[in-house]
Amino acid sequence: MRRILPIITISQFLCTSLWFAGNSIIADIAKDLSLEPQFLAHLTSAIQFGFISGTLVFAIFTVSDRFSPSLVFFCSSILAGLFNLGISIDGIHSTEILIFRFLTGFFLAGIYPVGMKIASDYYKAGLGKSLGFLVGALVLGTAFPHLLKNLITGFPWKYVVYSTTALSLLGGLCILLLIPDGPYRKSSQQFNFTAFLKGFQQQNFRSASFGYFGHMWELYTFWAFVPVILAAYRNRYPETNLNISLLSFLIIASGGLACVFSGLVSSYFGTKKTAVIALTISCLCCLLSPLFLFSPSVILFLTFLFIWGLAVIADSPLFSTLVAHNAPEESRGTSLTIVNCIGFSITIVSIQFINSLSDKMDSQYLYMLLAIGPLFGLFALLKNKSGKS
């Protein structure tokens, strides 16, 4: 049992490196294809929309509850990696890039929530700690392409694509060969097209889910716009000469430590209470962002971004734990998947909303609007006085 969590965590990291592979090289792609700056939002939304579509299909057909989660994870890692490779085809057009990113996102639906399902099949006690490591792996995987981009400076951008595809294949093989189905897995043998709705009949499940939805309004928009924020600061203060790729990696990746820390802390203070604290801090970061985003002090500016990077993701494994604990046992995998589906749908709305206002609103105040999500999430959590914590 001791080897199970490290293997799932490493595999999750390897496979989710596909997520922001396109974002890390968007400047190079845009230069090669003469694309507009707004293509970043479309690129991010394409993979998010693919993930949403995938989670909806996986949820409706109860895939991770009917079939071996390890096999689902492996097959998804292969297909996601191959579609990721598609954007490296010579002579590709912008529409085809968006299609390939959509398909990559579709099969990431068989990786991220299924990885959490595998963990929940092995760990009942201490699930919050386990999911802290898994979401931390997602964060590190999401940030990793930015580090790759920095490491291969001077080489073609396609090397990032080749590398992340190879990592995904390796991660899938690790799960297939080393992680059998868990002892707490309850298999469903029949189609149940309404199973994904069952959890929402319970108040505690709804409260945890709505808290997660508020968290998601902020999370991926912040991640997507970290390079934009850094670039805007460098344009205003060119003497700082910020390394945008490296800093983007460090700011996003730092959240992985926050996930592990929050998972451990929740064992002592309770999952719900820890989630409320983390969500409150990230909400304050949104509201206070105008004071720091264009501070003349680069140290103050970067310190603030790192604090925000820690707080914005720290509650994610806690919400996943609350959802898993309050979901019906026979459809836990499907419940986790549909909550992911709705949550990532919200990220598209948020990303496009912020993007649409980026040329109409002073960027110093723009990111205050991300506080809408945390405020909603806090209301949902604090309104419900009962539930597993």
mmCIF file of C-alpha atoms in Angstrom:
data_model
loop_
_atom_site.group_PDB
_atom_site.id
_atom_site.type_symbol
_atom_site.label_atom_id
_atom_site.label_comp_id
_atom_site.label_asym_id
_atom_site.label_seq_id
_atom_site.Cartn_x
_atom_site.Cartn_y
_atom_site.Cartn_z
ATOM 1 C CA MET A 1 0.000 0.000 0.000
ATOM 2 C CA ARG A 2 2.869 2.399 0.685
ATOM 3 C CA ARG A 3 3.880 2.492 -2.968
ATOM 4 C CA ILE A 4 0.351 3.182 -4.257
ATOM 5 C CA LEU A 5 0.080 6.900 -3.492
ATOM 6 C CA PRO A 6 3.573 7.833 -4.792
ATOM 7 C CA ILE A 7 2.926 5.979 -8.068
ATOM 8 C CA ILE A 8 -0.490 7.585 -8.602
ATOM 9 C CA THR A 9 0.981 10.991 -7.737
ATOM 10 C CA ILE A 10 3.901 10.652 -10.163
ATOM 11 C CA SER A 11 1.629 9.344 -12.918
ATOM 12 C CA GLN A 12 -0.795 12.230 -12.365
ATOM 13 C CA PHE A 13 2.069 14.698 -12.679
ATOM 14 C CA LEU A 14 3.426 13.084 -15.871
ATOM 15 C CA CYS A 15 0.062 12.994 -17.614
ATOM 16 C CA THR A 16 -1.238 16.411 -16.588
ATOM 17 C CA SER A 17 1.872 18.036 -18.073
ATOM 18 C CA LEU A 18 -0.250 17.982 -21.242
ATOM 19 C CA TRP A 19 -2.660 20.551 -19.812
ATOM 20 C CA PHE A 20 -0.753 23.798 -20.334
ATOM 21 C CA ALA A 21 1.651 22.496 -22.975
ATOM 22 C CA GLY A 22 -0.038 24.778 -25.520
ATOM 23 C CA ASN A 23 -0.087 27.790 -23.218
ATOM 24 C CA SER A 24 3.645 27.608 -22.555
ATOM 25 C CA ILE A 25 4.451 27.906 -26.265
ATOM 26 C CA ILE A 26 1.606 30.192 -27.335
ATOM 27 C CA ALA A 27 3.971 33.080 -28.105
ATOM 28 C CA ASP A 28 5.956 30.885 -30.520
ATOM 29 C CA ILE A 29 2.815 29.457 -32.129
ATOM 30 C CA ALA A 30 1.302 32.932 -32.467
ATOM 31 C CA LYS A 31 4.498 34.207 -34.091
ATOM 32 C CA ASP A 32 4.666 31.314 -36.569
ATOM 33 C CA LEU A 33 0.995 31.585 -37.541
ATOM 34 C CA SER A 34 0.549 35.363 -37.136
ATOM 35 C CA LEU A 35 -2.213 34.953 -34.542
ATOM 36 C CA GLU A 36 -3.914 37.616 -32.425
ATOM 37 C CA PRO A 37 -3.010 37.941 -28.714
ATOM 38 C CA GLN A 38 -6.562 36.805 -27.819
ATOM 39 C CA PHE A 39 -5.683 33.329 -29.125
ATOM 40 C CA LEU A 40 -4.337 32.488 -25.635
ATOM 41 C CA ALA A 41 -7.854 32.612 -24.180
ATOM 42 C CA HIS A 42 -9.206 30.514 -27.063
ATOM 43 C CA LEU A 43 -6.392 27.971 -26.653
ATOM 44 C CA THR A 44 -7.029 27.637 -22.920
ATOM 45 C CA SER A 45 -10.790 27.462 -23.426
ATOM 46 C CA ALA A 46 -10.395 24.743 -26.082
ATOM 47 C CA ILE A 47 -8.675 22.312 -23.725
ATOM 48 C CA GLN A 48 -11.049 23.248 -20.906
ATOM 49 C CA PHE A 49 -14.053 22.656 -23.191
ATOM 50 C CA GLY A 50 -12.565 19.326 -24.237
ATOM 51 C CA PHE A 51 -12.152 18.348 -20.592
ATOM 52 C CA ILE A 52 -15.738 19.382 -19.872
ATOM 53 C CA SER A 53 -17.068 17.347 -22.796
ATOM 54 C CA GLY A 54 -14.979 14.366 -21.723
ATOM 55 C CA THR A 55 -16.100 14.501 -18.110
ATOM 56 C CA LEU A 56 -19.737 14.759 -19.201
ATOM 57 C CA VAL A 57 -19.426 11.678 -21.438
ATOM 58 C CA PHE A 58 -17.467 9.751 -18.778
ATOM 59 C CA ALA A 59 -20.079 10.714 -16.161
ATOM 60 C CA ILE A 60 -23.180 9.882 -18.202
ATOM 61 C CA PHE A 61 -21.780 6.482 -19.175
ATOM 62 C CA THR A 62 -20.371 5.940 -15.633
ATOM 63 C CA VAL A 63 -17.079 4.872 -17.228
ATOM 64 C CA SER A 64 -14.833 4.912 -14.150
ATOM 65 C CA ASP A 65 -17.424 3.015 -12.088
ATOM 66 C CA ARG A 66 -18.190 0.354 -14.724
ATOM 67 C CA PHE A 67 -14.666 -0.326 -15.985
ATOM 68 C CA SER A 68 -11.271 -0.723 -14.338
ATOM 69 C CA PRO A 69 -10.141 2.822 -13.391
ATOM 70 C CA SER A 70 -6.506 1.860 -14.047
ATOM 71 C CA LEU A 71 -7.339 0.746 -17.583
ATOM 72 C CA VAL A 72 -9.400 3.886 -18.203
ATOM 73 C CA PHE A 73 -6.471 6.013 -16.972
ATOM 74 C CA PHE A 74 -4.001 4.195 -19.243
ATOM 75 C CA CYS A 75 -6.120 4.400 -22.406
ATOM 76 C CA SER A 76 -6.849 8.067 -21.759
ATOM 77 C CA SER A 77 -3.155 8.875 -21.259
ATOM 78 C CA ILE A 78 -2.280 7.318 -24.619
ATOM 79 C CA LEU A 79 -5.023 9.116 -26.544
ATOM 80 C CA ALA A 80 -4.452 12.468 -24.804
ATOM 81 C CA GLY A 81 -0.718 12.233 -25.568
ATOM 82 C CA LEU A 82 -1.300 11.447 -29.246
ATOM 83 C CA PHE A 83 -3.705 14.352 -29.718
ATOM 84 C CA ASN A 84 -1.256 16.629 -27.919
ATOM 85 C CA LEU A 85 1.352 15.546 -30.486
ATOM 86 C CA GLY A 86 -1.009 16.699 -33.236
ATOM 87 C CA ILE A 87 -0.248 20.388 -32.729
ATOM 88 C CA SER A 88 3.335 19.752 -33.887
ATOM 89 C CA ILE A 89 2.211 18.782 -37.419
ATOM 90 C CA ASP A 90 3.898 20.934 -40.058
ATOM 91 C CA GLY A 91 1.649 23.470 -41.747
ATOM 92 C CA ILE A 92 -1.065 23.234 -39.090
ATOM 93 C CA HIS A 93 -3.668 26.014 -38.903
ATOM 94 C CA SER A 94 -5.140 27.729 -35.853
ATOM 95 C CA THR A 95 -8.475 25.890 -36.123
ATOM 96 C CA GLU A 96 -6.716 22.526 -36.199
ATOM 97 C CA ILE A 97 -4.668 23.494 -33.125
ATOM 98 C CA LEU A 98 -7.877 24.247 -31.241
ATOM 99 C CA ILE A 99 -9.364 20.890 -32.310
ATOM 100 C CA PHE A 100 -6.297 18.987 -31.114
ATOM 101 C CA ARG A 101 -6.330 20.862 -27.799
ATOM 102 C CA PHE A 102 -10.020 20.039 -27.429
ATOM 103 C CA LEU A 103 -9.339 16.331 -27.977
ATOM 104 C CA THR A 104 -6.410 16.397 -25.554
ATOM 105 C CA GLY A 105 -8.693 17.911 -22.939
ATOM 106 C CA PHE A 106 -11.392 15.324 -23.690
ATOM 107 C CA PHE A 107 -9.105 12.469 -22.679
ATOM 108 C CA LEU A 108 -7.642 14.337 -19.715
ATOM 109 C CA ALA A 109 -11.111 13.612 -18.304
ATOM 110 C CA GLY A 110 -9.950 10.010 -18.013
ATOM 111 C CA ILE A 111 -6.831 11.055 -16.105
ATOM 112 C CA TYR A 112 -7.426 13.723 -13.462
ATOM 113 C CA PRO A 113 -10.812 12.685 -11.950
ATOM 114 C CA VAL A 114 -10.054 8.998 -12.549
ATOM 115 C CA GLY A 115 -6.790 9.396 -10.639
ATOM 116 C CA MET A 116 -8.812 10.737 -7.694
ATOM 117 C CA LYS A 117 -11.217 7.821 -8.073
ATOM 118 C CA ILE A 118 -8.293 5.356 -7.904
ATOM 119 C CA ALA A 119 -7.027 7.070 -4.734
ATOM 120 C CA SER A 120 -10.488 6.927 -3.127
ATOM 121 C CA ASP A 121 -10.605 3.182 -3.896
ATOM 122 C CA TYR A 122 -7.446 2.720 -1.809
ATOM 123 C CA TYR A 123 -7.815 5.302 0.959
ATOM 124 C CA LYS A 124 -10.878 5.928 3.090
ATOM 125 C CA ALA A 125 -9.106 7.303 6.148
ATOM 126 C CA GLY A 126 -6.764 10.151 5.258
ATOM 127 C CA LEU A 127 -8.324 10.766 1.846
ATOM 128 C CA GLY A 128 -7.737 14.512 2.216
ATOM 129 C CA LYS A 129 -3.987 13.951 2.605
ATOM 130 C CA SER A 130 -3.958 11.595 -0.408
ATOM 131 C CA LEU A 131 -5.856 14.012 -2.627
ATOM 132 C CA GLY A 132 -3.543 16.799 -1.454
ATOM 133 C CA PHE A 133 -0.658 14.944 -3.082
ATOM 134 C CA LEU A 134 -2.698 14.211 -6.228
ATOM 135 C CA VAL A 135 -3.870 17.779 -6.772
ATOM 136 C CA GLY A 136 -0.337 18.923 -5.996
ATOM 137 C CA ALA A 137 0.814 16.659 -8.824
ATOM 138 C CA LEU A 138 -1.784 18.258 -11.109
ATOM 139 C CA VAL A 139 -0.466 21.708 -10.214
ATOM 140 C CA LEU A 140 3.132 20.707 -10.859
ATOM 141 C CA GLY A 141 2.138 19.007 -14.103
ATOM 142 C CA THR A 142 0.198 22.083 -15.198
ATOM 143 C CA ALA A 143 3.174 24.332 -14.497
ATOM 144 C CA PHE A 144 5.837 22.002 -15.895
ATOM 145 C CA PRO A 145 5.547 23.022 -19.588
ATOM 146 C CA HIS A 146 6.536 26.564 -18.602
ATOM 147 C CA LEU A 147 9.732 25.151 -17.077
ATOM 148 C CA LEU A 148 10.322 23.011 -20.169
ATOM 149 C CA LYS A 149 9.935 26.092 -22.337
ATOM 150 C CA ASN A 150 12.543 27.892 -20.250
ATOM 151 C CA LEU A 151 14.946 24.927 -20.385
ATOM 152 C CA ILE A 152 14.770 24.544 -24.173
ATOM 153 C CA THR A 153 15.266 28.214 -24.986
ATOM 154 C CA GLY A 154 16.933 28.273 -28.371
ATOM 155 C CA PHE A 155 15.351 25.002 -29.496
ATOM 156 C CA PRO A 156 12.121 24.635 -31.535
ATOM 157 C CA TRP A 157 8.915 24.949 -29.500
ATOM 158 C CA LYS A 158 7.834 21.501 -30.725
ATOM 159 C CA TYR A 159 10.259 19.944 -28.227
ATOM 160 C CA VAL A 160 7.799 20.914 -25.468
ATOM 161 C CA VAL A 161 5.079 18.991 -27.320
ATOM 162 C CA TYR A 162 7.290 15.921 -27.833
ATOM 163 C CA SER A 163 8.361 15.915 -24.180
ATOM 164 C CA THR A 164 4.895 16.234 -22.671
ATOM 165 C CA THR A 165 3.535 13.498 -24.955
ATOM 166 C CA ALA A 166 6.306 11.123 -23.862
ATOM 167 C CA LEU A 167 5.611 11.937 -20.198
ATOM 168 C CA SER A 168 1.914 11.153 -20.650
ATOM 169 C CA LEU A 169 2.648 7.757 -22.179
ATOM 170 C CA LEU A 170 5.024 6.949 -19.312
ATOM 171 C CA GLY A 171 2.471 7.982 -16.682
ATOM 172 C CA GLY A 172 -0.227 5.804 -18.213
ATOM 173 C CA LEU A 173 2.063 2.785 -18.278
ATOM 174 C CA CYS A 174 2.919 3.255 -14.597
ATOM 175 C CA ILE A 175 -0.751 3.066 -13.642
ATOM 176 C CA LEU A 176 -1.499 0.095 -15.905
ATOM 177 C CA LEU A 177 1.455 -2.003 -14.769
ATOM 178 C CA LEU A 178 1.758 -1.046 -11.099
ATOM 179 C CA ILE A 179 -1.710 -0.052 -9.783
ATOM 180 C CA PRO A 180 -4.425 -2.751 -9.676
ATOM 181 C CA ASP A 181 -8.017 -1.846 -8.778
ATOM 182 C CA GLY A 182 -8.317 -0.754 -5.146
ATOM 183 C CA PRO A 183 -9.856 -2.752 -2.279
ATOM 184 C CA TYR A 184 -12.678 -0.236 -1.700
ATOM 185 C CA ARG A 185 -13.799 -0.159 -5.318
ATOM 186 C CA LYS A 186 -17.495 -0.865 -5.835
ATOM 187 C CA SER A 187 -18.118 -1.781 -9.462
ATOM 188 C CA SER A 188 -21.339 -0.842 -11.227
ATOM 189 C CA GLN A 189 -22.263 -3.330 -13.939
ATOM 190 C CA GLN A 190 -25.100 -1.455 -15.655
ATOM 191 C CA PHE A 191 -25.613 1.828 -17.425
ATOM 192 C CA ASN A 192 -27.324 4.366 -15.222
ATOM 193 C CA PHE A 193 -27.830 7.576 -17.151
ATOM 194 C CA THR A 194 -29.003 9.488 -14.078
ATOM 195 C CA ALA A 195 -26.296 8.304 -11.645
ATOM 196 C CA PHE A 196 -24.305 11.522 -12.105
ATOM 197 C CA LEU A 197 -27.247 13.530 -10.703
ATOM 198 C CA LYS A 198 -27.767 11.403 -7.596
ATOM 199 C CA GLY A 199 -25.277 13.201 -5.402
ATOM 200 C CA PHE A 200 -26.955 16.600 -5.913
ATOM 201 C CA GLN A 201 -30.015 15.315 -4.080
ATOM 202 C CA GLN A 202 -27.973 15.550 -0.856
ATOM 203 C CA GLN A 203 -27.424 18.923 0.804
ATOM 204 C CA ASN A 204 -23.886 18.181 1.979
ATOM 205 C CA PHE A 205 -22.831 17.121 -1.514
ATOM 206 C CA ARG A 206 -24.355 20.287 -3.002
ATOM 207 C CA SER A 207 -22.574 22.488 -0.478
ATOM 208 C CA ALA A 208 -19.180 20.913 -1.200
ATOM 209 C CA SER A 209 -19.794 21.081 -4.953
ATOM 210 C CA PHE A 210 -20.860 24.742 -4.906
ATOM 211 C CA GLY A 211 -17.780 25.604 -2.860
ATOM 212 C CA TYR A 212 -15.669 23.888 -5.518
ATOM 213 C CA PHE A 213 -17.469 25.762 -8.309
ATOM 214 C CA GLY A 214 -16.634 29.109 -6.695
ATOM 215 C CA HIS A 215 -13.004 28.043 -6.342
ATOM 216 C CA MET A 216 -12.859 27.092 -10.046
ATOM 217 C CA TRP A 217 -14.077 30.530 -11.179
ATOM 218 C CA GLU A 218 -10.780 31.915 -9.914
ATOM 219 C CA LEU A 219 -8.261 29.088 -10.351
ATOM 220 C CA TYR A 220 -7.691 28.501 -14.063
ATOM 221 C CA THR A 221 -8.205 32.120 -15.017
ATOM 222 C CA PHE A 222 -5.460 33.082 -12.588
ATOM 223 C CA TRP A 223 -3.190 30.360 -13.988
ATOM 224 C CA ALA A 224 -3.926 31.324 -17.599
ATOM 225 C CA PHE A 225 -3.226 35.007 -16.941
ATOM 226 C CA VAL A 226 -0.085 34.653 -14.805
ATOM 227 C CA PRO A 227 2.162 35.081 -17.898
ATOM 228 C CA VAL A 228 -0.017 38.025 -18.995
ATOM 229 C CA ILE A 229 0.329 39.686 -15.587
ATOM 230 C CA LEU A 230 4.102 39.174 -15.634
ATOM 231 C CA ALA A 231 4.385 40.498 -19.191
ATOM 232 C CA ALA A 232 2.328 43.592 -18.311
ATOM 233 C CA TYR A 233 4.595 44.276 -15.337
ATOM 234 C CA ARG A 234 7.732 43.853 -17.468
ATOM 235 C CA ASN A 235 6.322 46.239 -20.069
ATOM 236 C CA ARG A 236 5.710 48.862 -17.399
ATOM 237 C CA TYR A 237 9.082 48.278 -15.709
ATOM 238 C CA PRO A 238 11.382 46.996 -18.510
ATOM 239 C CA GLU A 239 14.451 47.310 -16.304
ATOM 240 C CA THR A 240 13.197 44.323 -14.242
ATOM 241 C CA ASN A 241 13.769 41.989 -17.215
ATOM 242 C CA LEU A 242 11.524 39.281 -15.731
ATOM 243 C CA ASN A 243 11.930 35.709 -16.983
ATOM 244 C CA ILE A 244 8.236 35.105 -17.725
ATOM 245 C CA SER A 245 8.430 31.359 -18.491
ATOM 246 C CA LEU A 246 10.451 30.512 -15.382
ATOM 247 C CA LEU A 247 8.401 32.719 -13.075
ATOM 248 C CA SER A 248 5.131 31.368 -14.491
ATOM 249 C CA PHE A 249 6.326 27.862 -13.675
ATOM 250 C CA LEU A 250 7.436 28.775 -10.157
ATOM 251 C CA ILE A 251 4.259 30.700 -9.282
ATOM 252 C CA ILE A 252 1.913 27.984 -10.528
ATOM 253 C CA ALA A 253 4.047 25.091 -9.276
ATOM 254 C CA SER A 254 4.297 26.572 -5.778
ATOM 255 C CA GLY A 255 0.633 25.709 -5.419
ATOM 256 C CA GLY A 256 1.591 22.049 -5.387
ATOM 257 C CA LEU A 257 3.241 22.567 -1.996
ATOM 258 C CA ALA A 258 0.100 24.324 -0.779
ATOM 259 C CA CYS A 259 -2.019 21.305 -1.777
ATOM 260 C CA VAL A 260 0.179 18.895 0.152
ATOM 261 C CA PHE A 261 0.266 21.250 3.149
ATOM 262 C CA SER A 262 -3.509 21.820 3.203
ATOM 263 C CA GLY A 263 -4.118 18.083 2.915
ATOM 264 C CA LEU A 264 -1.910 17.433 5.936
ATOM 265 C CA VAL A 265 -3.366 20.315 7.953
ATOM 266 C CA SER A 266 -6.917 19.174 7.268
ATOM 267 C CA SER A 267 -6.207 15.999 9.232
ATOM 268 C CA TYR A 268 -5.937 18.147 12.376
ATOM 269 C CA PHE A 269 -8.369 21.035 11.784
ATOM 270 C CA GLY A 270 -10.991 19.385 9.573
ATOM 271 C CA THR A 271 -11.388 19.478 5.808
ATOM 272 C CA LYS A 272 -14.211 22.007 5.665
ATOM 273 C CA LYS A 273 -12.616 24.494 8.067
ATOM 274 C CA THR A 274 -9.289 24.334 6.224
ATOM 275 C CA ALA A 275 -11.062 24.854 2.887
ATOM 276 C CA VAL A 276 -12.850 27.943 4.240
ATOM 277 C CA ILE A 277 -9.552 29.445 5.425
ATOM 278 C CA ALA A 278 -7.790 28.802 2.086
ATOM 279 C CA LEU A 279 -10.724 30.156 0.059
ATOM 280 C CA THR A 280 -10.852 33.279 2.229
ATOM 281 C CA ILE A 281 -7.152 33.986 1.648
ATOM 282 C CA SER A 282 -7.472 33.602 -2.133
ATOM 283 C CA CYS A 283 -10.550 35.848 -2.081
ATOM 284 C CA LEU A 284 -8.528 38.535 -0.274
ATOM 285 C CA CYS A 285 -5.789 38.188 -2.914
ATOM 286 C CA CYS A 286 -8.350 38.989 -5.614
ATOM 287 C CA LEU A 287 -9.711 41.998 -3.769
ATOM 288 C CA LEU A 288 -6.274 43.356 -2.823
ATOM 289 C CA SER A 289 -4.665 42.735 -6.227
ATOM 290 C CA PRO A 290 -4.812 46.429 -7.346
ATOM 291 C CA LEU A 291 -2.448 47.325 -4.502
ATOM 292 C CA PHE A 292 0.280 44.942 -5.645
ATOM 293 C CA LEU A 293 0.072 44.122 -9.378
ATOM 294 C CA PHE A 294 1.932 47.247 -10.483
ATOM 295 C CA SER A 295 3.894 47.991 -7.346
ATOM 296 C CA PRO A 296 7.233 49.707 -8.095
ATOM 297 C CA SER A 297 8.823 47.096 -5.832
ATOM 298 C CA VAL A 298 9.376 43.956 -7.890
ATOM 299 C CA ILE A 299 9.937 41.988 -4.676
ATOM 300 C CA LEU A 300 6.532 43.032 -3.329
ATOM 301 C CA PHE A 301 4.899 42.254 -6.676
ATOM 302 C CA LEU A 302 6.409 38.771 -6.954
ATOM 303 C CA THR A 303 5.808 37.964 -3.279
ATOM 304 C CA PHE A 304 2.141 38.770 -3.749
ATOM 305 C CA LEU A 305 1.885 36.552 -6.844
ATOM 306 C CA PHE A 306 3.522 33.667 -4.999
ATOM 307 C CA ILE A 307 1.113 34.052 -2.070
ATOM 308 C CA TRP A 308 -1.797 34.115 -4.512
ATOM 309 C CA GLY A 309 -0.361 31.087 -6.320
ATOM 310 C CA LEU A 310 -0.296 29.185 -3.021
ATOM 311 C CA ALA A 311 -3.765 30.223 -1.864
ATOM 312 C CA VAL A 312 -5.607 29.806 -5.172
ATOM 313 C CA ILE A 313 -5.149 26.011 -5.262
ATOM 314 C CA ALA A 314 -4.753 25.056 -1.593
ATOM 315 C CA ASP A 315 -8.485 24.337 -1.203
ATOM 316 C CA SER A 316 -8.790 22.164 -4.321
ATOM 317 C CA PRO A 317 -7.942 18.779 -2.727
ATOM 318 C CA LEU A 318 -10.142 19.704 0.227
ATOM 319 C CA PHE A 319 -13.179 20.265 -1.986
ATOM 320 C CA SER A 320 -12.475 17.003 -3.794
ATOM 321 C CA THR A 321 -12.323 15.258 -0.421
ATOM 322 C CA LEU A 322 -15.630 16.792 0.694
ATOM 323 C CA VAL A 323 -17.267 15.786 -2.591
ATOM 324 C CA ALA A 324 -15.903 12.229 -2.361
ATOM 325 C CA HIS A 325 -16.965 11.830 1.274
ATOM 326 C CA ASN A 326 -20.510 13.038 0.594
ATOM 327 C CA ALA A 327 -21.006 11.249 -2.741
ATOM 328 C CA PRO A 328 -23.026 7.999 -3.031
ATOM 329 C CA GLU A 329 -20.532 5.109 -2.686
ATOM 330 C CA GLU A 330 -21.736 3.219 -5.748
ATOM 331 C CA SER A 331 -21.253 6.264 -7.998
ATOM 332 C CA ARG A 332 -18.338 8.076 -6.330
ATOM 333 C CA GLY A 333 -16.243 8.126 -9.502
ATOM 334 C CA THR A 334 -19.148 9.464 -11.544
ATOM 335 C CA SER A 335 -19.927 12.098 -8.892
ATOM 336 C CA LEU A 336 -16.318 13.321 -8.869
ATOM 337 C CA THR A 337 -16.358 13.431 -12.660
ATOM 338 C CA ILE A 338 -19.576 15.446 -13.031
ATOM 339 C CA VAL A 339 -18.441 17.955 -10.402
ATOM 340 C CA ASN A 340 -15.206 18.355 -12.380
ATOM 341 C CA CYS A 341 -17.280 18.784 -15.535
ATOM 342 C CA ILE A 342 -19.334 21.644 -14.110
ATOM 343 C CA GLY A 343 -16.328 23.211 -12.403
ATOM 344 C CA PHE A 344 -14.290 23.313 -15.587
ATOM 345 C CA SER A 345 -17.288 24.679 -17.505
ATOM 346 C CA ILE A 346 -17.161 27.609 -15.123
ATOM 347 C CA THR A 347 -13.464 28.162 -15.948
ATOM 348 C CA ILE A 348 -14.324 28.797 -19.604
ATOM 349 C CA VAL A 349 -16.883 31.432 -18.654
ATOM 350 C CA SER A 350 -14.388 33.055 -16.293
ATOM 351 C CA ILE A 351 -11.481 33.015 -18.755
ATOM 352 C CA GLN A 352 -13.574 34.459 -21.585
ATOM 353 C CA PHE A 353 -15.162 37.008 -19.228
ATOM 354 C CA ILE A 354 -11.796 38.338 -18.054
ATOM 355 C CA ASN A 355 -10.395 38.191 -21.590
ATOM 356 C CA SER A 356 -13.342 40.190 -22.981
ATOM 357 C CA LEU A 357 -12.723 42.937 -20.418
ATOM 358 C CA SER A 358 -8.930 42.960 -20.765
ATOM 359 C CA ASP A 359 -8.958 45.751 -23.379
ATOM 360 C CA LYS A 360 -11.869 47.656 -21.798
ATOM 361 C CA MET A 361 -10.803 47.777 -18.163
ATOM 362 C CA ASP A 362 -7.629 48.865 -16.415
ATOM 363 C CA SER A 363 -5.639 45.662 -15.852
ATOM 364 C CA GLN A 364 -4.728 46.882 -12.369
ATOM 365 C CA TYR A 365 -8.349 46.352 -11.288
ATOM 366 C CA LEU A 366 -9.370 43.597 -13.697
ATOM 367 C CA TYR A 367 -8.504 40.627 -11.490
ATOM 368 C CA MET A 368 -10.662 41.850 -8.613
ATOM 369 C CA LEU A 369 -13.510 40.262 -10.560
ATOM 370 C CA LEU A 370 -12.091 36.831 -9.769
ATOM 371 C CA ALA A 371 -13.354 37.355 -6.208
ATOM 372 C CA ILE A 372 -16.881 36.585 -7.454
ATOM 373 C CA GLY A 373 -16.100 32.864 -7.293
ATOM 374 C CA PRO A 374 -14.557 32.643 -3.808
ATOM 375 C CA LEU A 375 -17.361 34.774 -2.359
ATOM 376 C CA PHE A 376 -19.938 32.398 -3.837
ATOM 377 C CA GLY A 377 -18.009 29.373 -2.573
ATOM 378 C CA LEU A 378 -17.701 30.772 0.946
ATOM 379 C CA PHE A 379 -21.428 31.475 1.039
ATOM 380 C CA ALA A 380 -22.194 27.875 0.011
ATOM 381 C CA LEU A 381 -19.857 26.403 2.615
ATOM 382 C CA LEU A 382 -20.805 28.615 5.540
ATOM 383 C CA LYS A 383 -24.526 28.358 4.849
ATOM 384 C CA ASN A 384 -24.401 24.596 5.394
ATOM 385 C CA LYS A 385 -23.720 23.928 9.081
ATOM 386 C CA SER A 386 -23.775 20.128 8.781
ATOM 387 C CA GLY A 387 -21.873 17.613 6.648
ATOM 388 C CA LYS A 388 -18.737 15.538 6.795
ATOM 389 C CA SER A 389 -15.638 17.611 7.423
#
